[in-house]
Amino acid sequence: MTAEGQALLYGWPDGPAACAVTTDVQGLHQLLAWTSPSFPIGAFSYSHGLEQAVEDGTVGTAETLAAWIDGVLRFGAGRTDAGFAVRAARQARAGDMAGLVETAIVSSALVPAGERALEARQQGRSFLHAVARGWALDKAADLAAQLDAVEVPVTLPVAAGACGGWAGLPEDMLIEALVHAFAANLVSAGVRLVPLGQTDGQRVLAALGPVIGAVATAARARPEAAPGGAAILADIAALRHETLYSRLFRS
């Protein structure tokens, strides 16, 4: 269809140029797609050990769910994954493929449980392949091939951070969105597991807004800080979930 035809069809008053999509809006579209629950990485099938916490009775209300996720964000994978995503984004922008491989090695090695390793690595690999095939980002396929060659798995924060860096997404927007997506997935798992109503789930997510922003900001301010966490109960729950007899989630 010609530009004039598009103008008539969509009602653009001064032709398509008047409604041209800006680079920032295009980046937002890309980021929303990559962090959407519909993005094909299987995030919905993981609870990050939350299922065990619900089974134990540690999490059973909206308030305890919010407190659990707050702790995971501040002291667990929320904090460490945000740092790895920042590193990966900056290395990707700099064209530092060797640095990306090193970040992938460290990130994968620090996952504290078998199911959590599956969660991080399966989603990371799926992310690279989805971006390479669905969004024609060849560098995502290149990273996957290089990591396969040295038998290094890629975790989700490294994959997402690197792709965001290659795509030129604003770093503050990228990291905040990745932390938010992680928190939102845990809220969704909690809504199904406790169970809670959808409105309670939204209240929990709204309450987590300040800590999501704080974690993202801290990661960007100190990307080279030594990785590591202190969410001990969450790590133990993830380990115990591996022997849970009846389960809805893979972690």
Short mmCIF file of C-alpha atoms in Angstrom, two decimals:
data_model
loop_
_atom_site.label_atom_id
_atom_site.label_comp_id
_atom_site.label_asym_id
_atom_site.label_seq_id
_atom_site.Cartn_x
_atom_site.Cartn_y
_atom_site.Cartn_z
CA MET A 1 0.00 0.00 0.00
CA THR A 2 1.25 3.48 -0.84
CA ALA A 3 1.93 6.13 1.80
CA GLU A 4 -1.09 8.07 0.51
CA GLY A 5 -3.27 5.00 0.84
CA GLN A 6 -2.07 4.42 4.40
CA ALA A 7 -2.87 8.04 5.24
CA LEU A 8 -6.42 7.60 4.01
CA LEU A 9 -6.89 4.21 5.70
CA TYR A 10 -5.63 5.25 9.13
CA GLY A 11 -6.86 8.83 9.06
CA TRP A 12 -3.46 10.50 9.38
CA PRO A 13 -4.23 14.19 8.95
CA ASP A 14 -1.01 15.27 7.27
CA GLY A 15 0.17 11.98 5.83
CA PRO A 16 2.23 9.22 7.51
CA ALA A 17 5.10 11.56 8.39
CA ALA A 18 2.85 13.33 10.90
CA CYS A 19 2.45 10.07 12.83
CA ALA A 20 5.94 8.65 12.37
CA VAL A 21 7.04 6.39 15.20
CA THR A 22 10.02 7.76 17.09
CA THR A 23 13.05 5.68 17.93
CA ASP A 24 12.14 5.76 21.63
CA VAL A 25 8.62 4.49 20.97
CA GLN A 26 10.00 1.73 18.75
CA GLY A 27 12.36 0.75 21.55
CA LEU A 28 9.48 0.75 24.02
CA HIS A 29 7.49 -1.53 21.71
CA GLN A 30 10.46 -3.89 21.52
CA LEU A 31 11.01 -3.91 25.27
CA LEU A 32 7.33 -4.44 26.06
CA ALA A 33 7.30 -7.44 23.74
CA TRP A 34 10.47 -8.93 25.23
CA THR A 35 9.21 -8.61 28.83
CA SER A 36 5.62 -9.63 28.11
CA PRO A 37 4.24 -12.84 29.68
CA SER A 38 3.53 -13.94 26.10
CA PHE A 39 7.21 -13.84 25.10
CA PRO A 40 8.09 -17.49 24.39
CA ILE A 41 10.60 -18.27 27.13
CA GLY A 42 8.32 -20.22 29.48
CA ALA A 43 8.53 -17.80 32.42
CA PHE A 44 5.01 -18.79 33.54
CA SER A 45 6.22 -22.30 34.43
CA TYR A 46 8.69 -21.18 37.12
CA SER A 47 8.03 -19.92 40.66
CA HIS A 48 11.64 -19.42 41.82
CA GLY A 49 10.98 -21.57 44.91
CA LEU A 50 7.81 -19.69 45.83
CA GLU A 51 5.71 -22.84 45.47
CA GLN A 52 7.68 -24.42 48.33
CA ALA A 53 7.19 -21.31 50.49
CA VAL A 54 3.43 -21.54 49.94
CA GLU A 55 3.50 -25.27 50.72
CA ASP A 56 5.36 -24.55 53.98
CA GLY A 57 2.89 -21.84 54.98
CA THR A 58 5.52 -19.09 54.88
CA VAL A 59 3.54 -17.32 52.15
CA GLY A 60 -0.23 -17.41 52.44
CA THR A 61 -1.52 -13.86 52.14
CA ALA A 62 -1.00 -10.84 49.92
CA GLU A 63 1.15 -9.28 52.65
CA THR A 64 3.45 -12.27 53.05
CA LEU A 65 3.71 -12.62 49.26
CA ALA A 66 4.79 -8.99 48.99
CA ALA A 67 7.34 -9.46 51.77
CA TRP A 68 8.76 -12.61 50.15
CA ILE A 69 9.19 -11.00 46.74
CA ASP A 70 10.60 -7.83 48.34
CA GLY A 71 13.32 -9.95 49.94
CA VAL A 72 14.10 -11.80 46.71
CA LEU A 73 14.41 -8.49 44.87
CA ARG A 74 16.58 -6.76 47.48
CA PHE A 75 18.80 -9.63 48.58
CA GLY A 76 18.45 -12.43 46.03
CA ALA A 77 18.19 -12.91 42.29
CA GLY A 78 16.53 -9.53 41.78
CA ARG A 79 19.70 -7.79 42.88
CA THR A 80 22.23 -10.11 41.26
CA ASP A 81 20.37 -10.52 37.98
CA ALA A 82 19.97 -6.76 37.59
CA GLY A 83 23.73 -6.39 37.98
CA PHE A 84 24.43 -9.06 35.37
CA ALA A 85 21.95 -7.46 32.97
CA VAL A 86 23.70 -4.09 33.30
CA ARG A 87 27.10 -5.67 32.66
CA ALA A 88 25.81 -7.57 29.65
CA ALA A 89 24.10 -4.50 28.17
CA ARG A 90 27.27 -2.40 28.44
CA GLN A 91 29.48 -5.17 27.06
CA ALA A 92 27.11 -5.65 24.13
CA ARG A 93 27.12 -1.95 23.31
CA ALA A 94 30.92 -1.97 23.45
CA GLY A 95 31.16 -5.02 21.20
CA ASP A 96 32.95 -6.95 23.97
CA MET A 97 31.99 -10.53 23.12
CA ALA A 98 34.75 -11.97 25.32
CA GLY A 99 33.38 -9.98 28.25
CA LEU A 100 29.89 -11.27 27.56
CA VAL A 101 31.12 -14.86 27.62
CA GLU A 102 32.84 -14.21 30.95
CA THR A 103 29.67 -12.64 32.38
CA ALA A 104 27.68 -15.64 31.19
CA ILE A 105 30.10 -18.00 32.94
CA VAL A 106 29.90 -16.16 36.27
CA SER A 107 26.14 -15.68 36.12
CA SER A 108 25.49 -19.34 35.39
CA ALA A 109 27.92 -20.53 38.06
CA LEU A 110 26.24 -18.55 40.85
CA VAL A 111 22.77 -20.09 40.49
CA PRO A 112 22.22 -21.80 43.88
CA ALA A 113 19.94 -24.75 43.01
CA GLY A 114 19.37 -27.24 40.23
CA GLU A 115 15.86 -26.10 39.38
CA ARG A 116 16.89 -22.47 39.59
CA ALA A 117 19.68 -23.25 37.14
CA LEU A 118 17.10 -24.74 34.78
CA GLU A 119 14.94 -21.64 35.24
CA ALA A 120 17.73 -19.20 34.44
CA ARG A 121 19.43 -21.14 31.66
CA GLN A 122 16.39 -22.41 29.78
CA GLN A 123 14.87 -18.94 29.71
CA GLY A 124 18.19 -17.40 28.69
CA ARG A 125 18.66 -19.73 25.74
CA SER A 126 15.02 -19.34 24.69
CA PHE A 127 15.36 -15.56 24.88
CA LEU A 128 18.34 -15.50 22.53
CA HIS A 129 16.63 -17.77 20.02
CA ALA A 130 13.33 -15.86 20.16
CA VAL A 131 15.07 -12.52 19.58
CA ALA A 132 17.29 -13.90 16.83
CA ARG A 133 14.45 -15.55 14.93
CA GLY A 134 11.53 -13.29 15.74
CA TRP A 135 13.28 -9.92 15.76
CA ALA A 136 16.11 -10.63 13.31
CA LEU A 137 18.85 -9.70 15.77
CA ASP A 138 21.78 -11.65 14.35
CA LYS A 139 24.08 -10.87 17.28
CA ALA A 140 21.79 -12.87 19.57
CA ALA A 141 22.35 -15.92 17.38
CA ASP A 142 26.10 -15.21 17.33
CA LEU A 143 26.24 -15.15 21.14
CA ALA A 144 24.27 -18.39 21.38
CA ALA A 145 26.67 -20.05 18.92
CA GLN A 146 29.77 -18.82 20.76
CA LEU A 147 28.48 -20.01 24.12
CA ASP A 148 27.49 -23.39 22.66
CA ALA A 149 31.02 -23.75 21.25
CA VAL A 150 32.56 -23.42 24.72
CA GLU A 151 29.67 -25.27 26.44
CA VAL A 152 28.66 -22.29 28.56
CA PRO A 153 24.93 -21.83 29.32
CA VAL A 154 23.46 -18.34 29.17
CA THR A 155 21.15 -17.05 31.91
CA LEU A 156 18.15 -14.85 31.26
CA PRO A 157 19.62 -11.59 32.64
CA VAL A 158 22.72 -11.93 30.46
CA ALA A 159 20.69 -12.77 27.36
CA ALA A 160 18.18 -9.98 27.91
CA GLY A 161 20.80 -7.42 28.90
CA ALA A 162 22.94 -8.19 25.85
CA CYS A 163 20.01 -8.02 23.44
CA GLY A 164 18.88 -4.74 24.97
CA GLY A 165 22.38 -3.34 24.53
CA TRP A 166 22.57 -4.42 20.90
CA ALA A 167 19.11 -2.99 20.24
CA GLY A 168 20.18 0.36 21.68
CA LEU A 169 17.46 0.39 24.33
CA PRO A 170 17.89 3.06 27.03
CA GLU A 171 19.66 1.37 29.92
CA ASP A 172 17.42 2.76 32.66
CA MET A 173 14.29 1.61 30.86
CA LEU A 174 15.80 -1.80 30.07
CA ILE A 175 16.91 -2.68 33.60
CA GLU A 176 13.74 -1.39 35.26
CA ALA A 177 11.63 -3.43 32.84
CA LEU A 178 13.62 -6.62 33.45
CA VAL A 179 13.36 -6.32 37.24
CA HIS A 180 9.66 -5.51 36.91
CA ALA A 181 9.06 -8.55 34.68
CA PHE A 182 10.79 -10.82 37.21
CA ALA A 183 8.69 -9.43 40.07
CA ALA A 184 5.47 -9.58 38.04
CA ASN A 185 6.08 -13.25 37.21
CA LEU A 186 6.48 -14.06 40.91
CA VAL A 187 3.29 -12.14 41.71
CA SER A 188 1.46 -14.13 39.03
CA ALA A 189 2.77 -17.38 40.51
CA GLY A 190 1.66 -16.29 43.97
CA VAL A 191 -1.82 -15.41 42.76
CA ARG A 192 -2.19 -18.94 41.41
CA LEU A 193 -0.56 -20.74 44.33
CA VAL A 194 -1.99 -19.12 47.48
CA PRO A 195 -4.51 -18.48 45.75
CA LEU A 196 -5.20 -14.75 45.69
CA GLY A 197 -7.56 -12.60 43.71
CA GLN A 198 -6.32 -10.62 40.73
CA THR A 199 -6.90 -7.35 42.57
CA ASP A 200 -4.70 -8.52 45.45
CA GLY A 201 -2.05 -9.42 42.92
CA GLN A 202 -2.14 -5.92 41.48
CA ARG A 203 -1.89 -4.41 44.96
CA VAL A 204 1.20 -6.49 45.63
CA LEU A 205 2.79 -5.43 42.35
CA ALA A 206 1.97 -1.79 42.99
CA ALA A 207 3.53 -1.98 46.46
CA LEU A 208 6.72 -3.44 44.96
CA GLY A 209 7.21 -0.47 42.64
CA PRO A 210 9.66 1.43 44.88
CA VAL A 211 11.89 -1.59 45.50
CA ILE A 212 11.89 -2.47 41.78
CA GLY A 213 13.10 1.05 41.02
CA ALA A 214 15.67 0.96 43.81
CA VAL A 215 17.13 -2.37 42.71
CA ALA A 216 17.39 -1.22 39.09
CA THR A 217 19.00 2.08 40.08
CA ALA A 218 21.52 0.41 42.40
CA ALA A 219 22.52 -2.08 39.69
CA ARG A 220 23.21 0.69 37.21
CA ALA A 221 25.20 2.69 39.77
CA ARG A 222 27.48 -0.22 40.72
CA PRO A 223 27.56 -2.77 37.88
CA GLU A 224 30.95 -4.10 38.90
CA ALA A 225 29.91 -4.80 42.50
CA ALA A 226 30.70 -8.35 43.57
CA PRO A 227 27.67 -10.52 42.74
CA GLY A 228 26.01 -12.48 45.48
CA GLY A 229 22.92 -12.54 47.62
CA ALA A 230 21.60 -13.23 51.09
CA ALA A 231 18.06 -14.47 50.39
CA ILE A 232 18.78 -17.65 52.34
CA LEU A 233 15.18 -18.78 52.87
CA ALA A 234 14.42 -18.36 49.17
CA ASP A 235 17.48 -20.43 48.25
CA ILE A 236 16.50 -23.17 50.72
CA ALA A 237 12.93 -23.15 49.37
CA ALA A 238 14.29 -23.58 45.85
CA LEU A 239 16.41 -26.55 46.97
CA ARG A 240 13.52 -28.18 48.85
CA HIS A 241 11.18 -27.72 45.90
CA GLU A 242 13.26 -30.25 43.98
CA THR A 243 11.77 -33.02 46.13
CA LEU A 244 8.24 -31.60 46.41
CA TYR A 245 5.87 -34.42 45.46
CA SER A 246 2.97 -32.47 43.96
CA ARG A 247 3.77 -29.30 42.05
CA LEU A 248 2.48 -26.77 39.54
CA PHE A 249 5.83 -25.17 38.71
CA ARG A 250 9.24 -26.31 37.53
CA SER A 251 11.06 -24.38 40.26
#
